[in-house]
mmCIF file of C-alpha atoms and ligand atoms in Angstrom:
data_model
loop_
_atom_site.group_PDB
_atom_site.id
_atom_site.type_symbol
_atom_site.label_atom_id
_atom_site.label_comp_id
_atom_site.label_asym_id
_atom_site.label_seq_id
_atom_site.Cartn_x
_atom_site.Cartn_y
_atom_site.Cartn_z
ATOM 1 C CA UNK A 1 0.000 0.000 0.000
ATOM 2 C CA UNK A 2 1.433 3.635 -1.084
ATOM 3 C CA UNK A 3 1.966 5.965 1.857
ATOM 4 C CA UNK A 4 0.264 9.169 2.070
ATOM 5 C CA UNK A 5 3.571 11.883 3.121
ATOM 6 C CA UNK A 6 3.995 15.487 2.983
ATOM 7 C CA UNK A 7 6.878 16.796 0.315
ATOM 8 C CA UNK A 8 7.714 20.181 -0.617
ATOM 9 C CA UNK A 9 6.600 20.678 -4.084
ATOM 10 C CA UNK A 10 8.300 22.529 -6.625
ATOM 11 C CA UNK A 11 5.717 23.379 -9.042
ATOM 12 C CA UNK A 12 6.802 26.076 -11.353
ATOM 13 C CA UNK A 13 10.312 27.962 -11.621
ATOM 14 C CA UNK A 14 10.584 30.678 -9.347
ATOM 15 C CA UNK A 15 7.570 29.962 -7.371
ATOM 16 C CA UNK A 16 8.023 29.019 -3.533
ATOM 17 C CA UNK A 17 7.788 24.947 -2.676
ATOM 18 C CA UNK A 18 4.283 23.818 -1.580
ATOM 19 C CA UNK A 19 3.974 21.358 1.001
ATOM 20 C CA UNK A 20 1.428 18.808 -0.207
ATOM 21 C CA UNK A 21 0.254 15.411 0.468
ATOM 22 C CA UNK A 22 2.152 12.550 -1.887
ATOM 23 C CA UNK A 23 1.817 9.214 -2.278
ATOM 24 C CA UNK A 24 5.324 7.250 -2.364
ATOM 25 C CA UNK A 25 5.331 3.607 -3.510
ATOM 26 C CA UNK A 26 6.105 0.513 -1.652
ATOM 27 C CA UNK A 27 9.883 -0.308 -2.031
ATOM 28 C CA UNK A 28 10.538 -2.899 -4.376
ATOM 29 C CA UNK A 29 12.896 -5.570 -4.487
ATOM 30 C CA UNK A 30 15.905 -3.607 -3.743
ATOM 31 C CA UNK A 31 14.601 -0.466 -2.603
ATOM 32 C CA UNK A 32 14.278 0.447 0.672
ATOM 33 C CA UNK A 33 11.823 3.447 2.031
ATOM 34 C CA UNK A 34 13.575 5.902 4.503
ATOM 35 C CA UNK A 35 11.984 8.075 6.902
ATOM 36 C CA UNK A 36 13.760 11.399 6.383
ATOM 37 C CA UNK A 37 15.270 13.236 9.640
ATOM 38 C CA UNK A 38 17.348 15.972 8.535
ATOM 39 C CA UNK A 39 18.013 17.554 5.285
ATOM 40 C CA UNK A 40 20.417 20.122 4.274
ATOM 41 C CA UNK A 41 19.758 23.031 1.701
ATOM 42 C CA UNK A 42 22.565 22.567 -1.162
ATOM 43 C CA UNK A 43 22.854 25.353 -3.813
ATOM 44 C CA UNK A 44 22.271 22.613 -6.484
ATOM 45 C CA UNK A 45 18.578 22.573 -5.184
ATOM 46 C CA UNK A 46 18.330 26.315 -5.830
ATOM 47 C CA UNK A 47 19.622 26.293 -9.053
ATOM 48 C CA UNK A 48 16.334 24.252 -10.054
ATOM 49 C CA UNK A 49 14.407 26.512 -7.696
ATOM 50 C CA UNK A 50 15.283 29.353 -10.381
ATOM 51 C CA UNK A 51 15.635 27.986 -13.408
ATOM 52 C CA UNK A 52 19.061 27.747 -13.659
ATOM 53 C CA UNK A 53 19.109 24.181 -14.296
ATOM 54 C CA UNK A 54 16.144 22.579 -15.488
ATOM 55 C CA UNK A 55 14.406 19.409 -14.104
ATOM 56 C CA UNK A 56 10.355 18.120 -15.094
ATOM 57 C CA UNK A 57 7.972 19.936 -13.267
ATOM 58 C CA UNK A 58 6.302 19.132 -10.496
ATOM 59 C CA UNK A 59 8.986 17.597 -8.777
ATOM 60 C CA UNK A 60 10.722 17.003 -4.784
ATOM 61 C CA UNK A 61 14.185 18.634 -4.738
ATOM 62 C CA UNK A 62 16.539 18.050 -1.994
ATOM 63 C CA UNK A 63 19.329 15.589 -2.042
ATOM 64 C CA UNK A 64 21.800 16.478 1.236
ATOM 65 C CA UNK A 65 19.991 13.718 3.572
ATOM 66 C CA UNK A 66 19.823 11.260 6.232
ATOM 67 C CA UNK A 67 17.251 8.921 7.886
ATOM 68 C CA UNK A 68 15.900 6.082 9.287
ATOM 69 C CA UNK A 69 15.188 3.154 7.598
ATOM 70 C CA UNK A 70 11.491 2.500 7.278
ATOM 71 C CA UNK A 71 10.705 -0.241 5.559
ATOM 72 C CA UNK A 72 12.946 -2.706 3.261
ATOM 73 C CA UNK A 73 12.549 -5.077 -0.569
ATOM 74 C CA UNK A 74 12.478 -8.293 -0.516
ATOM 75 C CA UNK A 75 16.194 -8.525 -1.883
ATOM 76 C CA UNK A 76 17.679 -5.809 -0.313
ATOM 77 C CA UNK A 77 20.775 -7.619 1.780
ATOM 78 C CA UNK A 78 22.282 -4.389 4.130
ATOM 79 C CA UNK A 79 19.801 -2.977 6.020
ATOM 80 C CA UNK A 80 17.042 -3.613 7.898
ATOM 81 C CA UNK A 81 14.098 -1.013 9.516
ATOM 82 C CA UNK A 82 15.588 1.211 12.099
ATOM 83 C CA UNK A 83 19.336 1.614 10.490
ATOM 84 C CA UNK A 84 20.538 4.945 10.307
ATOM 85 C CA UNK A 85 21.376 5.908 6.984
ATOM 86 C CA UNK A 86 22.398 8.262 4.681
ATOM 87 C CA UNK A 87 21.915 8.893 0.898
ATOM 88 C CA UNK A 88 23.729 9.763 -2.370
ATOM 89 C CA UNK A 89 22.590 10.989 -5.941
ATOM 90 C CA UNK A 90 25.787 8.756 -6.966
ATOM 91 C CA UNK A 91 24.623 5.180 -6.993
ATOM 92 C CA UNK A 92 26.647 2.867 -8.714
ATOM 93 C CA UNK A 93 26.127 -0.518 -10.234
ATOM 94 C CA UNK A 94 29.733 -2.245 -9.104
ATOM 95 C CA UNK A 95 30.083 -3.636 -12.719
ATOM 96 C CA UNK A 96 30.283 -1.293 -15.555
ATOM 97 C CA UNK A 97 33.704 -0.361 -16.979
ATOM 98 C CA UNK A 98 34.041 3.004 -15.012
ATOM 99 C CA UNK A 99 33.057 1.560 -11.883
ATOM 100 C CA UNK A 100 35.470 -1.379 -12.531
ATOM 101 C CA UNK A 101 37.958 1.577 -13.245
ATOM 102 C CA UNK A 102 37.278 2.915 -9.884
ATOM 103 C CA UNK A 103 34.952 5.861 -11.166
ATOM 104 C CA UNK A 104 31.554 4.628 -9.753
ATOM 105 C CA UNK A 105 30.179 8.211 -9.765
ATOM 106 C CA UNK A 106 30.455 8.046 -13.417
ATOM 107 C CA UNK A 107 29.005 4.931 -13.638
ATOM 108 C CA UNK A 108 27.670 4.121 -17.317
ATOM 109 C CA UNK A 109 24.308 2.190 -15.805
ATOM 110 C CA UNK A 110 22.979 4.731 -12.934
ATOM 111 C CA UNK A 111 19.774 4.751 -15.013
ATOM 112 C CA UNK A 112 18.995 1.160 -15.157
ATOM 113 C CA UNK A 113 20.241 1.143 -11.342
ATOM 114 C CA UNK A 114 17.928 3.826 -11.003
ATOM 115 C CA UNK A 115 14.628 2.125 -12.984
ATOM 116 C CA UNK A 116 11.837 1.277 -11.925
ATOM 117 C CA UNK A 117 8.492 -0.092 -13.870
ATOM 118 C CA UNK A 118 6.253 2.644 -12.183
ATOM 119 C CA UNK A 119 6.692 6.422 -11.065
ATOM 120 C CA UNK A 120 7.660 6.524 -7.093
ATOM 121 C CA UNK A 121 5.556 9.298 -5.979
ATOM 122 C CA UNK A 122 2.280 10.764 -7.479
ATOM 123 C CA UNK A 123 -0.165 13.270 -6.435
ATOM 124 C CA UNK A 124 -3.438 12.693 -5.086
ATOM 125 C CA UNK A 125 -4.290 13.127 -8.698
ATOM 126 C CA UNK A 126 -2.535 10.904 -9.954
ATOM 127 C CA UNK A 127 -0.161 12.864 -11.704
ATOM 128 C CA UNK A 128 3.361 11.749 -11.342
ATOM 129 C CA UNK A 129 5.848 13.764 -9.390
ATOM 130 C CA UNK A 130 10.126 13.705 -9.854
ATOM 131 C CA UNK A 131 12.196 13.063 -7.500
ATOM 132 C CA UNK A 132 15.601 15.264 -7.698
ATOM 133 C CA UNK A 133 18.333 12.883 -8.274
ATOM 134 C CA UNK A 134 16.226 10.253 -8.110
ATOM 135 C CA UNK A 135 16.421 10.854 -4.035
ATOM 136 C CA UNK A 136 13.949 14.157 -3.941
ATOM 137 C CA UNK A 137 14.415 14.518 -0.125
ATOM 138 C CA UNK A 138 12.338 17.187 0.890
ATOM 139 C CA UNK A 139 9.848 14.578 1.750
ATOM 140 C CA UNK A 140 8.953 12.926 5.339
ATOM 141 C CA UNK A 141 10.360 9.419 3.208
ATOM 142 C CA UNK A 142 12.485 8.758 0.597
ATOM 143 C CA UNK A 143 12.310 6.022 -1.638
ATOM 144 C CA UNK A 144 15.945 4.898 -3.478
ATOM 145 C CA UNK A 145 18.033 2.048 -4.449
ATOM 146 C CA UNK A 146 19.676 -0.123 -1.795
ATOM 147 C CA UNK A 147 23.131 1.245 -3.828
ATOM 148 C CA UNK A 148 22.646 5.060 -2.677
ATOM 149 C CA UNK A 149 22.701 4.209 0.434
ATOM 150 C CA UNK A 150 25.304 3.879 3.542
ATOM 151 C CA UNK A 151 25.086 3.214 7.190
ATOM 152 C CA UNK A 152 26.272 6.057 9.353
ATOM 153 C CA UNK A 153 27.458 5.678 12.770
ATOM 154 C CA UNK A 154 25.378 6.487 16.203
ATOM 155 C CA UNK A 155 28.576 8.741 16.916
ATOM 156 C CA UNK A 156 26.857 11.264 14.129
ATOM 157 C CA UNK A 157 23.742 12.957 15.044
ATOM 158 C CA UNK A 158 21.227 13.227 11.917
ATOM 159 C CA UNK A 159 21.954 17.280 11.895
ATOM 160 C CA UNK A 160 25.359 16.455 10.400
ATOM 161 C CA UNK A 161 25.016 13.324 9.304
ATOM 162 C CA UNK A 162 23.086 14.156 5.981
ATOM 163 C CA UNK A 163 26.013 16.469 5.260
ATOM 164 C CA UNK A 164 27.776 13.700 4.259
ATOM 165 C CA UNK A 165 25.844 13.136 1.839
ATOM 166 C CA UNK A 166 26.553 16.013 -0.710
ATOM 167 C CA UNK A 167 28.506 18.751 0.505
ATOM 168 C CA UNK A 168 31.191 16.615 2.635
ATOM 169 C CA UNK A 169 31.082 14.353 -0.444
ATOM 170 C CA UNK A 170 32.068 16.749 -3.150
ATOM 171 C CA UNK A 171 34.120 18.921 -1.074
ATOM 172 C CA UNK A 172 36.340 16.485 0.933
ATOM 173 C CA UNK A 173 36.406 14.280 -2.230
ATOM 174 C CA UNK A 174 37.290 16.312 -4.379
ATOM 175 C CA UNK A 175 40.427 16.678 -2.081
ATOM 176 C CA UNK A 176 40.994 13.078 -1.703
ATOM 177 C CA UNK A 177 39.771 11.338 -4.878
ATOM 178 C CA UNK A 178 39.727 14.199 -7.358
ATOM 179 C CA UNK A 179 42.961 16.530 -7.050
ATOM 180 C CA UNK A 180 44.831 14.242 -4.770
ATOM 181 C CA UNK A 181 46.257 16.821 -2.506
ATOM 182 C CA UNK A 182 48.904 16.038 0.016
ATOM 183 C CA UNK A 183 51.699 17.342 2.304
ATOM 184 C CA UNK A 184 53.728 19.547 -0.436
ATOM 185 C CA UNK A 185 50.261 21.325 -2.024
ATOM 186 C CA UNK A 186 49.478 24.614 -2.275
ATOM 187 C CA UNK A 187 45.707 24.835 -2.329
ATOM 188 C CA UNK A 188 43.408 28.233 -3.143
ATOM 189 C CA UNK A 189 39.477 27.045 -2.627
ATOM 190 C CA UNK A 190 36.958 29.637 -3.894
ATOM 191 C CA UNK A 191 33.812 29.883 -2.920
ATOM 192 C CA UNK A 192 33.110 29.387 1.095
ATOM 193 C CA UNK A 193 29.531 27.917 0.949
ATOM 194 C CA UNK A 194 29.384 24.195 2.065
ATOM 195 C CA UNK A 195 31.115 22.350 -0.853
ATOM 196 C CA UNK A 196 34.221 24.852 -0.557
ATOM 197 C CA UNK A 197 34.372 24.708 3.518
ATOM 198 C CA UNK A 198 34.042 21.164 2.909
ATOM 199 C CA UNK A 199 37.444 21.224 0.655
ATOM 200 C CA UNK A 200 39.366 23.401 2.782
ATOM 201 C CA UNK A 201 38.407 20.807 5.759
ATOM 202 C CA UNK A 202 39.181 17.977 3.212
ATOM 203 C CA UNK A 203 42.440 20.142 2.740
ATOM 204 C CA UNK A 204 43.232 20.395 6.324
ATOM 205 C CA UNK A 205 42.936 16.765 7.008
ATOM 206 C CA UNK A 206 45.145 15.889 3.804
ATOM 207 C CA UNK A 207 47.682 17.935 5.580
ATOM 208 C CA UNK A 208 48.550 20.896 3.144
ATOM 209 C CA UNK A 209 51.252 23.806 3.208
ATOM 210 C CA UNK A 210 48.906 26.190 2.280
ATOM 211 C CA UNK A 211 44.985 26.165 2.131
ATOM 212 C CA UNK A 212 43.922 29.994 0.778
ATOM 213 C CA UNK A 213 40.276 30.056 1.306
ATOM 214 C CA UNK A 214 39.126 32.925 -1.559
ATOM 215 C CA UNK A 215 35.227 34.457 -1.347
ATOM 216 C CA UNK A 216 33.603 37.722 -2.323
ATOM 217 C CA UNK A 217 32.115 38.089 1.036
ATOM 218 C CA UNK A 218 34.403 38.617 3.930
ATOM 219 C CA UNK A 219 32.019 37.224 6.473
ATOM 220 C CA UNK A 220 32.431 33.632 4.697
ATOM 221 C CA UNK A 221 36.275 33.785 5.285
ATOM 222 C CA UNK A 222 35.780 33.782 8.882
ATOM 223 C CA UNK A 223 34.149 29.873 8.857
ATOM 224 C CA UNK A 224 37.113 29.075 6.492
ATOM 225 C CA UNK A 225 39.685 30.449 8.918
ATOM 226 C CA UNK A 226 38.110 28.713 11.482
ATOM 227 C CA UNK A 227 37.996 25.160 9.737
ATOM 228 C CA UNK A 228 41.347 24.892 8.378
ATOM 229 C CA UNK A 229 42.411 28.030 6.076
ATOM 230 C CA UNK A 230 46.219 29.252 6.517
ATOM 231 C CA UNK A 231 45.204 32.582 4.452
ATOM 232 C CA UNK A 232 42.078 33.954 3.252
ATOM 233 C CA UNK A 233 41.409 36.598 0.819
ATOM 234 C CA UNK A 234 38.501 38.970 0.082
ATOM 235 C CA UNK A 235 38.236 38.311 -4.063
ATOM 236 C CA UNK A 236 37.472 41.443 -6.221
ATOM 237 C CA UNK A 237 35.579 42.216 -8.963
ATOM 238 C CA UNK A 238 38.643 42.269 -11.451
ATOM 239 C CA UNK A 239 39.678 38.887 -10.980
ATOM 240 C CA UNK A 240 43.417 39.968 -12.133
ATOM 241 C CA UNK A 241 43.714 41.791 -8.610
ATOM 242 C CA UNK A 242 42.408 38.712 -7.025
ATOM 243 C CA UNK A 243 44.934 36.913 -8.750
ATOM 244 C CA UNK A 244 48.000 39.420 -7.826
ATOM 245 C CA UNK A 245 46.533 38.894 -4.286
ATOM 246 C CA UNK A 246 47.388 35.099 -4.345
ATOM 247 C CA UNK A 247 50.860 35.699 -5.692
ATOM 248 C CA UNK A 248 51.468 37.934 -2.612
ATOM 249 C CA UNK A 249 50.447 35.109 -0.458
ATOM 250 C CA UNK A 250 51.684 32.121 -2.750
ATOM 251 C CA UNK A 251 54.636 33.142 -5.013
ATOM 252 C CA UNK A 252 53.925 31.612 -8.642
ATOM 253 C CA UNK A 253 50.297 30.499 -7.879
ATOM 254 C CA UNK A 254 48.905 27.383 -5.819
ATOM 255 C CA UNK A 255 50.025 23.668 -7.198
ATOM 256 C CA UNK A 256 45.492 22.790 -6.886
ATOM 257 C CA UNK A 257 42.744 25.193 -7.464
ATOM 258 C CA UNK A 258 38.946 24.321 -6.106
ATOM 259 C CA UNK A 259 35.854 26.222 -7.515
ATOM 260 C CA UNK A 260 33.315 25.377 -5.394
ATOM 261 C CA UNK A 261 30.859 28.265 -6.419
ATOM 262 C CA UNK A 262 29.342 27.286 -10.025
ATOM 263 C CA UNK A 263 30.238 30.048 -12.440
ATOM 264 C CA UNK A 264 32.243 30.621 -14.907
ATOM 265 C CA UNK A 265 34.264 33.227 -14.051
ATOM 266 C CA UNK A 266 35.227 31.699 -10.764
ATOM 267 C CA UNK A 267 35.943 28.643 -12.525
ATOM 268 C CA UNK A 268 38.380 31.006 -15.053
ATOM 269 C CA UNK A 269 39.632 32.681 -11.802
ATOM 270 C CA UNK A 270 40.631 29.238 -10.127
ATOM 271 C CA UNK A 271 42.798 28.375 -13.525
ATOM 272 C CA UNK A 272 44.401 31.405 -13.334
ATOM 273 C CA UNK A 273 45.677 30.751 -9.735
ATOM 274 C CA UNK A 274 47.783 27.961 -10.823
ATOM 275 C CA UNK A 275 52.022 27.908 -10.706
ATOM 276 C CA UNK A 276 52.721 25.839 -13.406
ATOM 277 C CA UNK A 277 51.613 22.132 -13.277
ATOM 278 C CA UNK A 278 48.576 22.781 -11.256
ATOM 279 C CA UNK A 279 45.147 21.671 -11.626
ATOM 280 C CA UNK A 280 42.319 23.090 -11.436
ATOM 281 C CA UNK A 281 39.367 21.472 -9.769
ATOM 282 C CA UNK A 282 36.199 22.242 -10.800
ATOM 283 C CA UNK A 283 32.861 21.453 -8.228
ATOM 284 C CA UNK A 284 30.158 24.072 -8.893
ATOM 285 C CA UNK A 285 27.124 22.593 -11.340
ATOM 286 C CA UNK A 286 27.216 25.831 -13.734
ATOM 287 C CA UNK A 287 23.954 27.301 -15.799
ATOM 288 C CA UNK A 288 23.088 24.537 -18.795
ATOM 289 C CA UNK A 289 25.473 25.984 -21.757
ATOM 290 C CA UNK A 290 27.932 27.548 -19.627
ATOM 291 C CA UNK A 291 31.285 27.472 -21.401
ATOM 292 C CA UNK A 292 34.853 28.610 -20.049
ATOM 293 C CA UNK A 293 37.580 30.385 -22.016
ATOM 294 C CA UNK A 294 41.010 29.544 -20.900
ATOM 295 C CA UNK A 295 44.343 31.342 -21.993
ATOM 296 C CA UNK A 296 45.906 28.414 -24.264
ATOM 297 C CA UNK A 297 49.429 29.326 -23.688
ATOM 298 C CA UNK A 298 49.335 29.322 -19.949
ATOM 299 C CA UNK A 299 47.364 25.579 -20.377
ATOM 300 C CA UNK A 300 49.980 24.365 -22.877
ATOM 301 C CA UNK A 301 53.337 25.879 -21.894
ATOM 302 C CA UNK A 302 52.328 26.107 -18.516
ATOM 303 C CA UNK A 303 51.143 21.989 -18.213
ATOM 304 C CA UNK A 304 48.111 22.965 -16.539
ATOM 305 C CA UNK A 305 45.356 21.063 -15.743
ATOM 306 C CA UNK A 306 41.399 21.666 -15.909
ATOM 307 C CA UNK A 307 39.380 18.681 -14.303
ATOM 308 C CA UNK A 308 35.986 18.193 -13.068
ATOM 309 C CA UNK A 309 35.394 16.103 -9.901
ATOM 310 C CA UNK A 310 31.252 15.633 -10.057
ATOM 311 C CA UNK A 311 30.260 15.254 -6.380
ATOM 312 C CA UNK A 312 33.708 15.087 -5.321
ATOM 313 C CA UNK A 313 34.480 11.777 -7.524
ATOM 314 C CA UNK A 314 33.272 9.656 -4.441
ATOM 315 C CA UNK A 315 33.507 6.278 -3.427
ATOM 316 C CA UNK A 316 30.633 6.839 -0.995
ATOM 317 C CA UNK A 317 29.750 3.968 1.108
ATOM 318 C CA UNK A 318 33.638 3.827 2.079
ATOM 319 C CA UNK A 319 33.499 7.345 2.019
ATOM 320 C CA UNK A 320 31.109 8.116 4.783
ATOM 321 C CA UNK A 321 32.939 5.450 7.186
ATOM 322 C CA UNK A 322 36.128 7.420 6.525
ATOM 323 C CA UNK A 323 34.330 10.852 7.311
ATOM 324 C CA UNK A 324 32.775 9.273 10.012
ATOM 325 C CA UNK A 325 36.664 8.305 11.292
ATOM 326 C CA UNK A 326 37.453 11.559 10.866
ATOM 327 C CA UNK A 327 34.359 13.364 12.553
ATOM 328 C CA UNK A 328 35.254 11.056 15.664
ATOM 329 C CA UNK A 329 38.818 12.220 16.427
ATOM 330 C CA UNK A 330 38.386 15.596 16.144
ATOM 331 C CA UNK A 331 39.875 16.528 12.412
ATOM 332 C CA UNK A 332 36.786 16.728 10.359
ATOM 333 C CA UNK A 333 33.932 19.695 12.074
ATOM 334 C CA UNK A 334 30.954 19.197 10.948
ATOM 335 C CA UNK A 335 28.889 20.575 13.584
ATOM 336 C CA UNK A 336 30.337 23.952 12.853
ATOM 337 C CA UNK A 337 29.273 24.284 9.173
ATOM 338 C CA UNK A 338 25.517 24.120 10.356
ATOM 339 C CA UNK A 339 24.695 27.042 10.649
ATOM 340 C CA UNK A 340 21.052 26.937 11.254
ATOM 341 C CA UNK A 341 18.259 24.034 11.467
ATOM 342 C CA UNK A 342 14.941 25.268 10.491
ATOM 343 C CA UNK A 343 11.400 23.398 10.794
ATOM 344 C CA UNK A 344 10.129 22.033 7.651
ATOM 345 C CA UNK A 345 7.068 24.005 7.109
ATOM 346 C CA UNK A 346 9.481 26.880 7.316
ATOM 347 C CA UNK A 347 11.510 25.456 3.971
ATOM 348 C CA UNK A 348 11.293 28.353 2.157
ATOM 349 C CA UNK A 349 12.397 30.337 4.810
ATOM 350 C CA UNK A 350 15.585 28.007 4.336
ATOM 351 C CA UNK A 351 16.400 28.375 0.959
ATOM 352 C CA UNK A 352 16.361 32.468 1.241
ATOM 353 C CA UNK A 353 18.341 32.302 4.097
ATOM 354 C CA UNK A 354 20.985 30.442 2.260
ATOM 355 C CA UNK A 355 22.246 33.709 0.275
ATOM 356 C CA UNK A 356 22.532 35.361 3.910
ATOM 357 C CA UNK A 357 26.429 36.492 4.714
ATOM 358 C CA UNK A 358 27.126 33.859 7.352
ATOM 359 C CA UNK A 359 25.831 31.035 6.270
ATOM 360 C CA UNK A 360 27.543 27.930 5.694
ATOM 361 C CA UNK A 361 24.774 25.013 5.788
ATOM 362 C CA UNK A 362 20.826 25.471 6.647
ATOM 363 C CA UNK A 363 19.705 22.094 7.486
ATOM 364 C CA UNK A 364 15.780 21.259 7.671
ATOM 365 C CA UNK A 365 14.616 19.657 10.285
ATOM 366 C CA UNK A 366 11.815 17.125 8.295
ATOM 367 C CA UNK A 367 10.406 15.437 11.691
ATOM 368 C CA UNK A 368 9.096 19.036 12.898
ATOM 369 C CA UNK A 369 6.314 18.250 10.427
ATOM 370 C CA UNK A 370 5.406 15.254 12.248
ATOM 371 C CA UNK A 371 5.315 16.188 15.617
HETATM 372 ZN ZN1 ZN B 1 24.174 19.123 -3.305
HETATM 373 ZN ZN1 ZN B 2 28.657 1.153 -12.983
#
């Protein structure tokens, strides 16, 4: 029997989510239906919200998430109702030549791991609703693939928890898994939101020289300084000055660059921070038919590198037992990078809050609806 939830519906660009009553299937063989506890507001959602990217309409956003497990498929082999879990948008199928490769999040079969013979949610209508990600957690339940999920430890309360499961992700794998940073890196992150604290903590913990956390608003530097940044720097308008800023603080330019914002000209600005041989590391989902204009010479002569890392090029289920490592002995804080939890009904509330100067995460607290 379907279960009647409320979701946050996202009926037309622009407009504010509506919290309606949904139906969400039963799970099937290896699905397994969460109850959703917290979920945290990731700049990915917004960019649906207006328009940016596009996505079928009417649909659940919201992807940043952990739960309880509800109720289980018949063939589903790791968990069982009451496990503590925590999702991805990543799923991978274990098989396929890039996740034989070790590249599940570019798995080539996410979208038969993904099917299913009949829509997960509908509206009392009938008519069938998306699901962003195929997760669309801005929902009292969740219904996904036994694959997008991992365990995560009592030691993490759900507030933090679901941060694992995008911003800690991208931004600490994008360290680890993407660039490869280590002891004798020079590292410039720009953009301080969640994804970019993320990498300078993912920085941090991979122990290098120099982490240069780089944002347009100075209130965002002072989270960075405060989870691992050696030097910050306000970045201006003409991103030449921002660049001649850097070289003051790291002769030559930084050995890895991380754009965790999503435009183009930050992604431009995080090439041009490079010394020679360094990469640049690009996080932020940009506007459909963004393109970037490099200087060829510096790319060529200079044996730069331009690389994407989509959601940190994760390995997650090992992932989130190695954050979870990290949370415990002190290196990796997430509690600090929340830095409000707002009720459910109050969603919207959320999302505008997000552009506000010191914020780092808003998480939603999805049981307030319940209680
Ligand atoms: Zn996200
Ligand atoms: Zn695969």
């Amino acid at each position: 029997m379907p279960t009647t939830i409320t979701a946050a519906v996202l009926r037309e660009v622009g407009a504010p989510l509506s919290l309606e009553s949904v139906l969400i299937d039963d799970p099937l063989d290896n699905e397994v239906l969460v109850r959703v506890e917290r979920v945290g507001l990731c700049h990915s959602d917004l960019h649906y919200v207006h328009g940016s990217l596009s996505i079928d309409l009417p649909t659940v956003l919201g992807h940043e998430v952990a739960g309880v497990v509800d109720r289980v498929g018949a063939a589903v082999t790791r968990f069982a109702p009451g496990d503590r879990v925590v999702a991805t948008v990543t799923p991978a199928c274990g098989m396929c030549d890039q996740c034989l490769r070790g590249r599940p999040t570019q798995c080539q079969r996410v979208d038969i791991v993904r099917a299913r013979p009949r829509p997960k949610h509908w509206l009392p209508n009938s008519d069938a609703l998306g699901a962003l990600g195929g997760v669309g957690a801005f929902a009292e339940a969740i219904l996904v693939g036994e694959g997008s999920l991992a365990t995560v430890d009592d030691a993490l309360p759900f507030e933090v928890a679901c941060l694992l499961g995008c911003c800690i992700t991208t931004g600490v794998g994008a360290v680890v898994h993407g660039a490869g940073i280590g002891p004798n890196d020079t590292v410039a992150v720009i953009g301080c939101g969640g994804v970019g604290v993320s990498a300078i903590q993912g920085a941090r913990i991979a122990g290098a020289r120099r982490v240069v956390a780089i944002d347009a608003v100075p209130a965002k530097l002072e989270a960075a300084k405060r989870l691992g940044a050696t030097d910050v720097l306000v970045a201006s308008a003409d991103a030449d000055e921002t660049v001649a800023a850097l070289h003051a603080l790291v002769p030559g330019g930084v050995d890895h660059a991380i754009e965790a914002v999503g435009r183009t000209a930050t992604a431009e600005l995080a090439f041009a921070c490079l010394a020679p041989t360094g990469a640049a590391t690009i996080l932020g989902l940009m506007p459909e038919g963004s393109r970037l204009s490099l200087p060829a010479d510096a790319l060529v002569y200079g044996d730069r590198t331009v690389r994407g890392a989509y959601m940190g090029a994760n390995r997650f289920l090992s992932d989130v037992a190695m954050f979870t490592d990290h949370y415990r002995a002190g290196r990796l804080d997430l509690d600090a990078m929340v830095t409000r939890v707002v009720d459910f009904g109050d969603i919207n509330d959320g999302l505008a809050a997000m552009s506000d100067p010191d914020t780092v995460r808003i998480v939603v607290d999805m049981t307030s609806a319940r209680a």
